[in-house]
Tab-separated table of C-alpha atoms and ligand atoms in Angstrom:
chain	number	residue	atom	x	y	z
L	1	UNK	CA	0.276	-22.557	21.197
L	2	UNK	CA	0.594	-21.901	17.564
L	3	UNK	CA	4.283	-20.931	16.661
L	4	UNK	CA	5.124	-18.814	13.231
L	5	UNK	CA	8.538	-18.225	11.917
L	6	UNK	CA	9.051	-14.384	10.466
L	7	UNK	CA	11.923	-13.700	8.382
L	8	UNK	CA	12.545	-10.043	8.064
L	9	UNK	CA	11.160	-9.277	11.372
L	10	UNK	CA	12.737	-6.015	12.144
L	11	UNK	CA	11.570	-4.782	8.173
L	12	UNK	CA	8.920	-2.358	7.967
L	13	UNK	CA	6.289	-5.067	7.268
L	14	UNK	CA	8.040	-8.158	9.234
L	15	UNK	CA	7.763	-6.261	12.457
L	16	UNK	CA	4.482	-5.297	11.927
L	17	UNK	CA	3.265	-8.476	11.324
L	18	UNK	CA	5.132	-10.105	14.404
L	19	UNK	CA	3.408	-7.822	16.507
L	20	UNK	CA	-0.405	-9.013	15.154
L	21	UNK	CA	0.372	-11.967	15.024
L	22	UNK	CA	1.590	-11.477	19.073
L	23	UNK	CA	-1.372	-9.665	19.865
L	24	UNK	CA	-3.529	-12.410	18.664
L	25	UNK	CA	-1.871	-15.014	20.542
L	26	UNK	CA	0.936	-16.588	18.643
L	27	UNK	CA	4.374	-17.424	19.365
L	28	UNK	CA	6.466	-15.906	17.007
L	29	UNK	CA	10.412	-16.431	16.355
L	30	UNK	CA	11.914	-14.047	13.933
L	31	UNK	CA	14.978	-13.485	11.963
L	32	UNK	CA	17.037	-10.147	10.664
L	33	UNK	CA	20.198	-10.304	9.038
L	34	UNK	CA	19.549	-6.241	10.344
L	35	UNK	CA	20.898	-5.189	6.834
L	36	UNK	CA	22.485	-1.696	6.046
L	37	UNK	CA	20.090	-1.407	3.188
L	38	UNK	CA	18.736	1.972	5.071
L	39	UNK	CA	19.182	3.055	9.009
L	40	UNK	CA	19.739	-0.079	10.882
L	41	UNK	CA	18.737	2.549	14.365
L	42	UNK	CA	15.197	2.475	12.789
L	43	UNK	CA	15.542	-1.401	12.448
L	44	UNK	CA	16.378	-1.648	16.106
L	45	UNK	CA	13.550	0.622	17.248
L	46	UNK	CA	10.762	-1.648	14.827
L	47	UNK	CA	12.502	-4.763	17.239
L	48	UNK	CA	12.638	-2.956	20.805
L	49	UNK	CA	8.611	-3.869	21.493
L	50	UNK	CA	9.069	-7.499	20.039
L	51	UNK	CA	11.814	-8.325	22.229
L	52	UNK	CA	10.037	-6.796	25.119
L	53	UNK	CA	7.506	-9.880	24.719
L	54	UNK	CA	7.631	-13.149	26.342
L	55	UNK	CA	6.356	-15.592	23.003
L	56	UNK	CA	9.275	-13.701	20.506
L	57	UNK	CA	12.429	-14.750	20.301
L	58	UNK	CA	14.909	-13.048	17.575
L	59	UNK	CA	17.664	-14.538	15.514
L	60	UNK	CA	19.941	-12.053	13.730
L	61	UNK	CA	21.111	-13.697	10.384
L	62	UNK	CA	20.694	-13.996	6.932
L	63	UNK	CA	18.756	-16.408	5.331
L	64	UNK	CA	20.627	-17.351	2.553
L	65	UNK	CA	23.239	-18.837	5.692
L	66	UNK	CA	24.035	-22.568	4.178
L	67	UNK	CA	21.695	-24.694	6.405
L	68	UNK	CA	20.929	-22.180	8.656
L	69	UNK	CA	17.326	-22.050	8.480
L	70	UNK	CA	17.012	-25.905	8.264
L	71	UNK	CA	18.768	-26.008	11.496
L	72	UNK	CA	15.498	-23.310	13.078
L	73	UNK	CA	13.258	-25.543	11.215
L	74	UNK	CA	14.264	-29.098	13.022
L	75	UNK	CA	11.288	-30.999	14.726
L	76	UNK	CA	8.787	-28.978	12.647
L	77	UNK	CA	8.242	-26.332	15.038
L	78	UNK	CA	6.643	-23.818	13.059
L	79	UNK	CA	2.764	-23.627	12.456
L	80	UNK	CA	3.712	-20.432	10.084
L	81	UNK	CA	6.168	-19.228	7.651
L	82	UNK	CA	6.054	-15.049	6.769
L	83	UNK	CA	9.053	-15.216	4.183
L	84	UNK	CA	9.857	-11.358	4.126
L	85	UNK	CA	12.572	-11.209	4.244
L	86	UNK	CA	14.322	-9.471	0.853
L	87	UNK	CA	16.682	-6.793	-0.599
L	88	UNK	CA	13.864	-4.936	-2.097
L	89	UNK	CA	13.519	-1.883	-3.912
L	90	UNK	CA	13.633	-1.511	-7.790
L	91	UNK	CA	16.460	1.778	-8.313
L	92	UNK	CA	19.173	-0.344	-6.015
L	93	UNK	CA	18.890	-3.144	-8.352
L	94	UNK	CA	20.276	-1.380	-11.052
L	95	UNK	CA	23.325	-0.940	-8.486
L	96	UNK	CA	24.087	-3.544	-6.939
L	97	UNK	CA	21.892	-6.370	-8.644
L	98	UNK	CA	24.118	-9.323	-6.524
L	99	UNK	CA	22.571	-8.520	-3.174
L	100	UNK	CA	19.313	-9.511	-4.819
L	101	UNK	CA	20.365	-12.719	-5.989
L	102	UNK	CA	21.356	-13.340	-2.808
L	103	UNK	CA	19.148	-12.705	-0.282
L	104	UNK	CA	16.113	-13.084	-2.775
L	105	UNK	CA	16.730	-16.277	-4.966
L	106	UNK	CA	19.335	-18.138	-2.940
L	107	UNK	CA	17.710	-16.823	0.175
L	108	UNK	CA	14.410	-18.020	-0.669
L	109	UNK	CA	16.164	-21.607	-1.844
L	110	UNK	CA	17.481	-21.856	1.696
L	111	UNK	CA	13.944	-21.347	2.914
L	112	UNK	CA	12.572	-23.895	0.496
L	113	UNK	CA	14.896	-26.145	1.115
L	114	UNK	CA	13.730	-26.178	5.221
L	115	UNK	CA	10.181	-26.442	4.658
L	116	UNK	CA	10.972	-29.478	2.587
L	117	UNK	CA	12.295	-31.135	5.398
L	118	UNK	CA	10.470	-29.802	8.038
L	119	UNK	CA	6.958	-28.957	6.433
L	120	UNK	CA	5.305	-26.003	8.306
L	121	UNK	CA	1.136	-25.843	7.862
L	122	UNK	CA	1.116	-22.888	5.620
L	123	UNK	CA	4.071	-21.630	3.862
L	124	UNK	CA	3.486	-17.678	3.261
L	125	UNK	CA	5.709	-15.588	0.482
L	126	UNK	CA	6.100	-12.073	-0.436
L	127	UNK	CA	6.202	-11.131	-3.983
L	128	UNK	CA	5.677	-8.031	-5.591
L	129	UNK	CA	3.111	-5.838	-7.877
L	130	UNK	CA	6.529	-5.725	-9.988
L	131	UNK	CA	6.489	-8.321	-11.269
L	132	UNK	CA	3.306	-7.609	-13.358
L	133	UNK	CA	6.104	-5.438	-15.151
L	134	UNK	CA	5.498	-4.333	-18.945
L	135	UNK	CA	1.783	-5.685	-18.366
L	136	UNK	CA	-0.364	-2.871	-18.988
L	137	UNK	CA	-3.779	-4.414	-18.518
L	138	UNK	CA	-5.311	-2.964	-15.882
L	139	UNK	CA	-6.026	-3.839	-13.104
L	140	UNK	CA	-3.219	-6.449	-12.583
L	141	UNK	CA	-5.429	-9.647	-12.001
L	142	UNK	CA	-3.316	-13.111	-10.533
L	143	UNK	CA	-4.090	-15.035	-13.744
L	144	UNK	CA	-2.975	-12.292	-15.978
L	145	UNK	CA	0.564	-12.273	-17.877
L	146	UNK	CA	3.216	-11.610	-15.464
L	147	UNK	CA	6.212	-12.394	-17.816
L	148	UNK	CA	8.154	-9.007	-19.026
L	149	UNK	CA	9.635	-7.904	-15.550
L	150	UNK	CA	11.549	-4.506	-16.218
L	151	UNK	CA	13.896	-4.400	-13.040
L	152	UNK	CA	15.760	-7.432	-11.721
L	153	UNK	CA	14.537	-6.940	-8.256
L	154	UNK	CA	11.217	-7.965	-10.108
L	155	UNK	CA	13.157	-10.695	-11.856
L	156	UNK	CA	14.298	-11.959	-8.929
L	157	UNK	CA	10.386	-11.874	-6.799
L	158	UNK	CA	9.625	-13.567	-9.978
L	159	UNK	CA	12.281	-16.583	-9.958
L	160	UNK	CA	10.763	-17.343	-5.988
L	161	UNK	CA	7.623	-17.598	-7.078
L	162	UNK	CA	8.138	-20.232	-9.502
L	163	UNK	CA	10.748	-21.615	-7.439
L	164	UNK	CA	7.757	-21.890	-4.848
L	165	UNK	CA	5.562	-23.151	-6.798
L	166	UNK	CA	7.652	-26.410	-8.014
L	167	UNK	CA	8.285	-27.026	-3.941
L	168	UNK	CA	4.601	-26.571	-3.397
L	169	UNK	CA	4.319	-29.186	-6.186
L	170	UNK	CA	7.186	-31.446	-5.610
L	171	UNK	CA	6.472	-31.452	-1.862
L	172	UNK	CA	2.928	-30.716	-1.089
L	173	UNK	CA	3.938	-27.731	0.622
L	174	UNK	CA	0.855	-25.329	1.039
L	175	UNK	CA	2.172	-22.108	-0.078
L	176	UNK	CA	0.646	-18.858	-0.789
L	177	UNK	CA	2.520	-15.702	-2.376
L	178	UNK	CA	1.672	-12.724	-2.297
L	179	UNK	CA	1.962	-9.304	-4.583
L	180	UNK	CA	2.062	-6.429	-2.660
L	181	UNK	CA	1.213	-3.093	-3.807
L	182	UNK	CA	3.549	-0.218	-2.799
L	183	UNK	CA	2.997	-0.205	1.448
L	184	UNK	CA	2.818	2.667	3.585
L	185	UNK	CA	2.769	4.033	6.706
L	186	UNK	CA	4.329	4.262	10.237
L	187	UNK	CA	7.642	2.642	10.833
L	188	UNK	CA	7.864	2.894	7.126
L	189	UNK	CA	10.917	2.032	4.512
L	190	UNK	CA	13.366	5.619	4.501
L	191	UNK	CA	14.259	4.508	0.903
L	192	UNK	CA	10.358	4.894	-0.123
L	193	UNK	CA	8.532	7.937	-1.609
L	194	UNK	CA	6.332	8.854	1.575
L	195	UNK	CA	9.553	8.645	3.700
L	196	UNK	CA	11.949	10.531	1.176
L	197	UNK	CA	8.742	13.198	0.183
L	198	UNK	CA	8.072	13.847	3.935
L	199	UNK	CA	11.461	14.066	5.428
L	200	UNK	CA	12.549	16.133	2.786
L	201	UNK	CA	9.705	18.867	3.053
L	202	UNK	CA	10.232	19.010	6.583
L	203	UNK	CA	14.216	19.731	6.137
L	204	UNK	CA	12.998	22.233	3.357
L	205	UNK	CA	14.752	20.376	0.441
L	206	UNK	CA	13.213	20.315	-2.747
L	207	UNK	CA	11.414	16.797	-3.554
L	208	UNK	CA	12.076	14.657	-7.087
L	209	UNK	CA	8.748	14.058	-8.859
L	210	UNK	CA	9.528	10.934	-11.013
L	211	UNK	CA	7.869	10.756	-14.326
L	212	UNK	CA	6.756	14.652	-13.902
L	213	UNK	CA	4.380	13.370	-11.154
L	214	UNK	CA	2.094	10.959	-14.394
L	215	UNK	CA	2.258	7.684	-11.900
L	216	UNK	CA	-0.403	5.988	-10.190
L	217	UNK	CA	0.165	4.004	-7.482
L	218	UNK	CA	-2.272	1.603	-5.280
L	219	UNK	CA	-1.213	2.698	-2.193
L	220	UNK	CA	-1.518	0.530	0.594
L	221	UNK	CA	-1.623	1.175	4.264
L	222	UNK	CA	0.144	-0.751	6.673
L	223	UNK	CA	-2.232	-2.019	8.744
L	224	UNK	CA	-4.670	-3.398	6.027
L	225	UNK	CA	-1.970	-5.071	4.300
L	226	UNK	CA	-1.160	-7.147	8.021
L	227	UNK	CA	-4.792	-8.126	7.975
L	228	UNK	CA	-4.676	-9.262	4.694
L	229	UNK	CA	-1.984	-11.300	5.271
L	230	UNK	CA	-3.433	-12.839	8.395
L	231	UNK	CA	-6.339	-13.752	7.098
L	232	UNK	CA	-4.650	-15.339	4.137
L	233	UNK	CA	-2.652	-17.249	6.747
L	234	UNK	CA	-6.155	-19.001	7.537
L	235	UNK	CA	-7.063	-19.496	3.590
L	236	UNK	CA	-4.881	-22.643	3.430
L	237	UNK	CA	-4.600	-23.354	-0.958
L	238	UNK	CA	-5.755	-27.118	-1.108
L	239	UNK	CA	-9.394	-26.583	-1.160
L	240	UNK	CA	-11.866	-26.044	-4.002
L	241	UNK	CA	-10.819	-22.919	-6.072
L	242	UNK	CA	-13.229	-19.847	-5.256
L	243	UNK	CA	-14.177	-17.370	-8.512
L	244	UNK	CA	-11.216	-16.021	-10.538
L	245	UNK	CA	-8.688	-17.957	-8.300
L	246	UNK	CA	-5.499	-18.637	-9.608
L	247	UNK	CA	-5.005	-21.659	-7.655
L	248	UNK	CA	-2.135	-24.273	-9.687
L	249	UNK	CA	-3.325	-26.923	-11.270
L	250	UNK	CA	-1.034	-29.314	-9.653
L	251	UNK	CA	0.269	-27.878	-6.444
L	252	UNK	CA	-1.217	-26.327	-3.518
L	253	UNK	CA	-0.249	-23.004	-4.246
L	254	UNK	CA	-1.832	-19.454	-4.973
L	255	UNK	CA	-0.571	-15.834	-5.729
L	256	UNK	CA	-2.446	-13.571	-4.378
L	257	UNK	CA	-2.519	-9.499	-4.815
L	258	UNK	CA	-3.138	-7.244	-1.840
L	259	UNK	CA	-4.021	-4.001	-2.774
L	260	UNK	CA	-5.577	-0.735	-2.215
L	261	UNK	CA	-7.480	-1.462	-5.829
L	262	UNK	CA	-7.763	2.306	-6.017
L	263	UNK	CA	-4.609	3.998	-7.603
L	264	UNK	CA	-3.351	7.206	-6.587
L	265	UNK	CA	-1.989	9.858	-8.550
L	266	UNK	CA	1.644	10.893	-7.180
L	267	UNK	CA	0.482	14.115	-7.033
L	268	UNK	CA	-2.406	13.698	-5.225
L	269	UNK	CA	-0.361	11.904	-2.443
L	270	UNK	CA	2.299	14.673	-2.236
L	271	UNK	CA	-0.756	16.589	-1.495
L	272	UNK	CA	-2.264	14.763	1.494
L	273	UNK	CA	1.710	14.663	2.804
L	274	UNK	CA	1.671	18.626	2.094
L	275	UNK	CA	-2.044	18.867	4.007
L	276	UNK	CA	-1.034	16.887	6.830
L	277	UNK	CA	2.511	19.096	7.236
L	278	UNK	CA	0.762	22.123	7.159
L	279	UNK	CA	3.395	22.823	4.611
L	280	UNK	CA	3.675	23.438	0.808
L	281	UNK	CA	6.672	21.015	-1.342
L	282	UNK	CA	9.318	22.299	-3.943
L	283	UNK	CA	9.106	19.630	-6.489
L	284	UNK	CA	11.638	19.081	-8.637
L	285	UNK	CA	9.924	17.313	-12.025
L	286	UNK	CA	12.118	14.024	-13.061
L	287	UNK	CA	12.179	11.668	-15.838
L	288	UNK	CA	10.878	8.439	-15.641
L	289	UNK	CA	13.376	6.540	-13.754
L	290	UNK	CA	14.692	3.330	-15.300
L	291	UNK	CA	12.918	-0.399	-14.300
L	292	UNK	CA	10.062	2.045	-12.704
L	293	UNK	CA	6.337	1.323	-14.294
L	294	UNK	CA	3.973	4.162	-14.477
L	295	UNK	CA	1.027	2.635	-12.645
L	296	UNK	CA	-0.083	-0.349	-10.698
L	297	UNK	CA	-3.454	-0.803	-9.742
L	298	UNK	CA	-4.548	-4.381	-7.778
L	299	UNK	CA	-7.530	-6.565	-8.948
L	300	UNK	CA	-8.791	-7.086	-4.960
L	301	UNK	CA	-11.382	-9.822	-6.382
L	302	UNK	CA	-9.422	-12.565	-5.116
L	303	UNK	CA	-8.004	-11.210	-1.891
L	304	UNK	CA	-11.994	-10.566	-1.552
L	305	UNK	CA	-13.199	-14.019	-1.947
L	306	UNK	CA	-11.128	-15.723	-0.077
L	307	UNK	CA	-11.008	-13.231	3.148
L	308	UNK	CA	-14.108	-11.297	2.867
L	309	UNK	CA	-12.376	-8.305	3.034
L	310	UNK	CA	-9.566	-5.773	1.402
L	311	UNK	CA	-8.035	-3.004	1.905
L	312	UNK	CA	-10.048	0.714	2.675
L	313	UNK	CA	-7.596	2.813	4.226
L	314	UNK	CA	-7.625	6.018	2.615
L	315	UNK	CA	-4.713	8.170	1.751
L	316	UNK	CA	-5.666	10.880	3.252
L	317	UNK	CA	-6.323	9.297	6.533
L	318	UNK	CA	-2.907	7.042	6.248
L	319	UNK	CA	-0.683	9.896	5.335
L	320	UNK	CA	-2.003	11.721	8.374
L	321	UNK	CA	-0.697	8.521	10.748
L	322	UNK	CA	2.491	8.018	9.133
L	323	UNK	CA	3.451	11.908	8.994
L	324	UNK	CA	2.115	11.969	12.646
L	325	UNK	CA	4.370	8.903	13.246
L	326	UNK	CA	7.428	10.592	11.801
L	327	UNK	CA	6.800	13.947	13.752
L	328	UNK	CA	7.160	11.767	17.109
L	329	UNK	CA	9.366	9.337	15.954
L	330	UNK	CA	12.277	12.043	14.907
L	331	UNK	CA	10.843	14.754	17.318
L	332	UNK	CA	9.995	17.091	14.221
R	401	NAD	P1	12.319	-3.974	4.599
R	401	NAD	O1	13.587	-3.727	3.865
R	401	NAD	O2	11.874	-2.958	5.589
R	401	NAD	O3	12.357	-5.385	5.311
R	401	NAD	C1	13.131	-6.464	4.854
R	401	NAD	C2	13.972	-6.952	6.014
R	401	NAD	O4	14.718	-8.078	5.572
R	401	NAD	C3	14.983	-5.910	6.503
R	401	NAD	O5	14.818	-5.671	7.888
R	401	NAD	C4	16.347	-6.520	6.193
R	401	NAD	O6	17.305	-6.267	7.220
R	401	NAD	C5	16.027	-7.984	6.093
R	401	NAD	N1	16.899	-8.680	5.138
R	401	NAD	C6	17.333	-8.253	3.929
R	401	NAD	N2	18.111	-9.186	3.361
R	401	NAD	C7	18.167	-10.209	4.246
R	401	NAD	C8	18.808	-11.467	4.234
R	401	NAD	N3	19.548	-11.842	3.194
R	401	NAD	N4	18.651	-12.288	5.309
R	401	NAD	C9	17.896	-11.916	6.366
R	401	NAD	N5	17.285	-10.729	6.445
R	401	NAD	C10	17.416	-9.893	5.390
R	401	NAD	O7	11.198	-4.166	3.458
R	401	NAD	P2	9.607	-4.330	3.599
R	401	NAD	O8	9.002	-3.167	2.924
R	401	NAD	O9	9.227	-4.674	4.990
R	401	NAD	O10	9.397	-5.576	2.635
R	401	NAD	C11	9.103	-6.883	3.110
R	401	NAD	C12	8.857	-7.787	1.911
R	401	NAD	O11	7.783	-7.281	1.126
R	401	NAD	C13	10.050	-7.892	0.970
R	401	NAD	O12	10.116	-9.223	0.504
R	401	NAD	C14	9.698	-6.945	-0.158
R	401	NAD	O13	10.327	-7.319	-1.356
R	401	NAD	C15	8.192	-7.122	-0.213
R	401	NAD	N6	7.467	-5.981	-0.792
R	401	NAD	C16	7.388	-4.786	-0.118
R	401	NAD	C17	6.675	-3.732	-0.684
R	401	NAD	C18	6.526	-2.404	-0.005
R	401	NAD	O14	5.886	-1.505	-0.574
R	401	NAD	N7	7.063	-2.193	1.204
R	401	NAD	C19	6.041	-3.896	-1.932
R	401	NAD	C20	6.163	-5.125	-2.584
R	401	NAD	C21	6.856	-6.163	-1.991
């Protein structure tokens, strides 16, 4: 039976993807440091299911834990790595900016560091559509410029990826990282726009518009971003390059973008929240906030090539699932 590792498994996209990959028949072992980031309740809820199953097992740590991971990585168990797990969000790094180094760059070193030993068939990696930064060609291709990162959560996405890409070189390791583009949906992040936008309409606060509601975002639902990433799991970097891939030249490695590659204006999504409440926001209009971008927008070309297929979901139809979710989830 194939066996992947998950770090970040009780994270809004870890647990989703532990419980594909369950569904299609893998064993799956993942690890949580269950961080106080946001609500560690809703952390324990994501995990309930998974532990329910027979093929997951769950290790709560952190990853950055000196040896740790080697030690879960002895024998070469693992088919699969999903490396997810990450302090992420760009307005905490301006606040505590330490919490990224560690659980992103010496977190991710750790990680390395056991799939050197203990080489797993494909090594997967989240990175971010931040890290595209002050690049304002659009849409963000993989072989584009990714140099001027304006947060240091970016910064620190950044520093894996290269860090990746020398152990994909140094050590054959076949490695794939991927950009996301600002996820959605249920069992979502409480620290992200849908979550803040809804919960506060509901409570009848008043919701902040960053950047006076200008920003476009590519929007990505949940459950096309898992199948993205499963598929990927099967498009092993080692082969022939397809069209436009951004394959190294010397290691097996490839960053790829998954992405909605149809960007949303803020207000636009406010109003599919609004339409699926049945109720009407106060929005309070906001600066740009600092190390934010105004829009991201994915090139899907490559996610296309190499998996035949990318992400449709539309807003309208995701909002309705996640505000549904959130209605049942806190009995609202
Ligand atoms: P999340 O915060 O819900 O999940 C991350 C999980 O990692 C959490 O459950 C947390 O407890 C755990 N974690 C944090 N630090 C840890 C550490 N040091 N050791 C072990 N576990 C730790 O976030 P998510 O939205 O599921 O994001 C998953 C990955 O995708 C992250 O790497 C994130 O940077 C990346 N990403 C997410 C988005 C998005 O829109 N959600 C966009 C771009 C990139």
């Amino acid at each position: 039976m194939r066996h992947a590792f998950v770090t970040g498994a009780a994270g809004f996209i870890g647990a989703a993807c532990c419980a594909r990959l369950l569904e299609a028949g893998w064993r799956v072992t993942g690890l949580d440091a269950m961080t106080d980031y946001y609500d560690v309740t809703l952390k324990e809820a994501r995990l309930a299911p998974l532990r329910a199953h027979d093929r997951f097992d769950f290790v709560q740590d952190y990853v950055e834990t000196p040896g740790r991971l080697r030690g879960m990585f002895a024998g070469g168990r693992f088919d699969l790595v999903i490396h997810l797990a990450a302090q992420a969000g760009v307005r905490y790094s301006l606040e505590n900016p330490r919490a990224y180094l560690d659980s992103n760059v010496t977190g991710t070193f750790e990680l390395l560091e056991a799939a050197r030993e203990f080489p797993p068939g494909h090594l997967l990696l989240a990175s971010t559509s931040s890290v595209y930064g002050a690049n304002d060609k659009m849409p963000y291709a993989e072989t584009d410029r990714a140099d001027h990162q304006m947060s240091f959560y970016a910064a620190t996405k950044k520093a894996t990826e290269a860090m990746a890409h020398a152990y994909a070189h140094l050590h054959g390791l076949p490695t794939t990282m991927f950009r996301f583009f600002t996820v959605y949906g249920p069992w979502g992040r409480p620290d992200m726009a849908p979550f803040k936008f809804t919960r506060a309409i509901l409570e009848g606060r008043p919701i902040d518009v960053y950047n006076h509601g200008r920003m476009r975002r590519d929007f990505t639902y949940i459950d096309d971003l898992v199948e993205g990433i499963l598929a990927l799991a099967d498009a092993v970097p080692g082969a022939a390059p397809v069209a436009g891939d951004s394959l190294s030249p010397v290691a097996p490695f490839r960053v790829v973008n998954i992405g909605n590659a149809s960007p949303v204006e803020l207000g636009d999504f406010i109003a599919a929240i609004e339409a699926a409440l049945g109720r009407k926001a106060e929005r309070n209009l906001m600066e740009m906030q600092p190390g934010d971008v105004p829009a991201t927008w994915a090139d899907t070309a490559l996610l296309q090539a190499l998996t035949g297929k990318v992400p449709g979901t539309p807003v309208t139809e995701g909002v309705a699932r996640f505000v549904a979710w959130y209605r049942e989830y806190y009995g609202v």
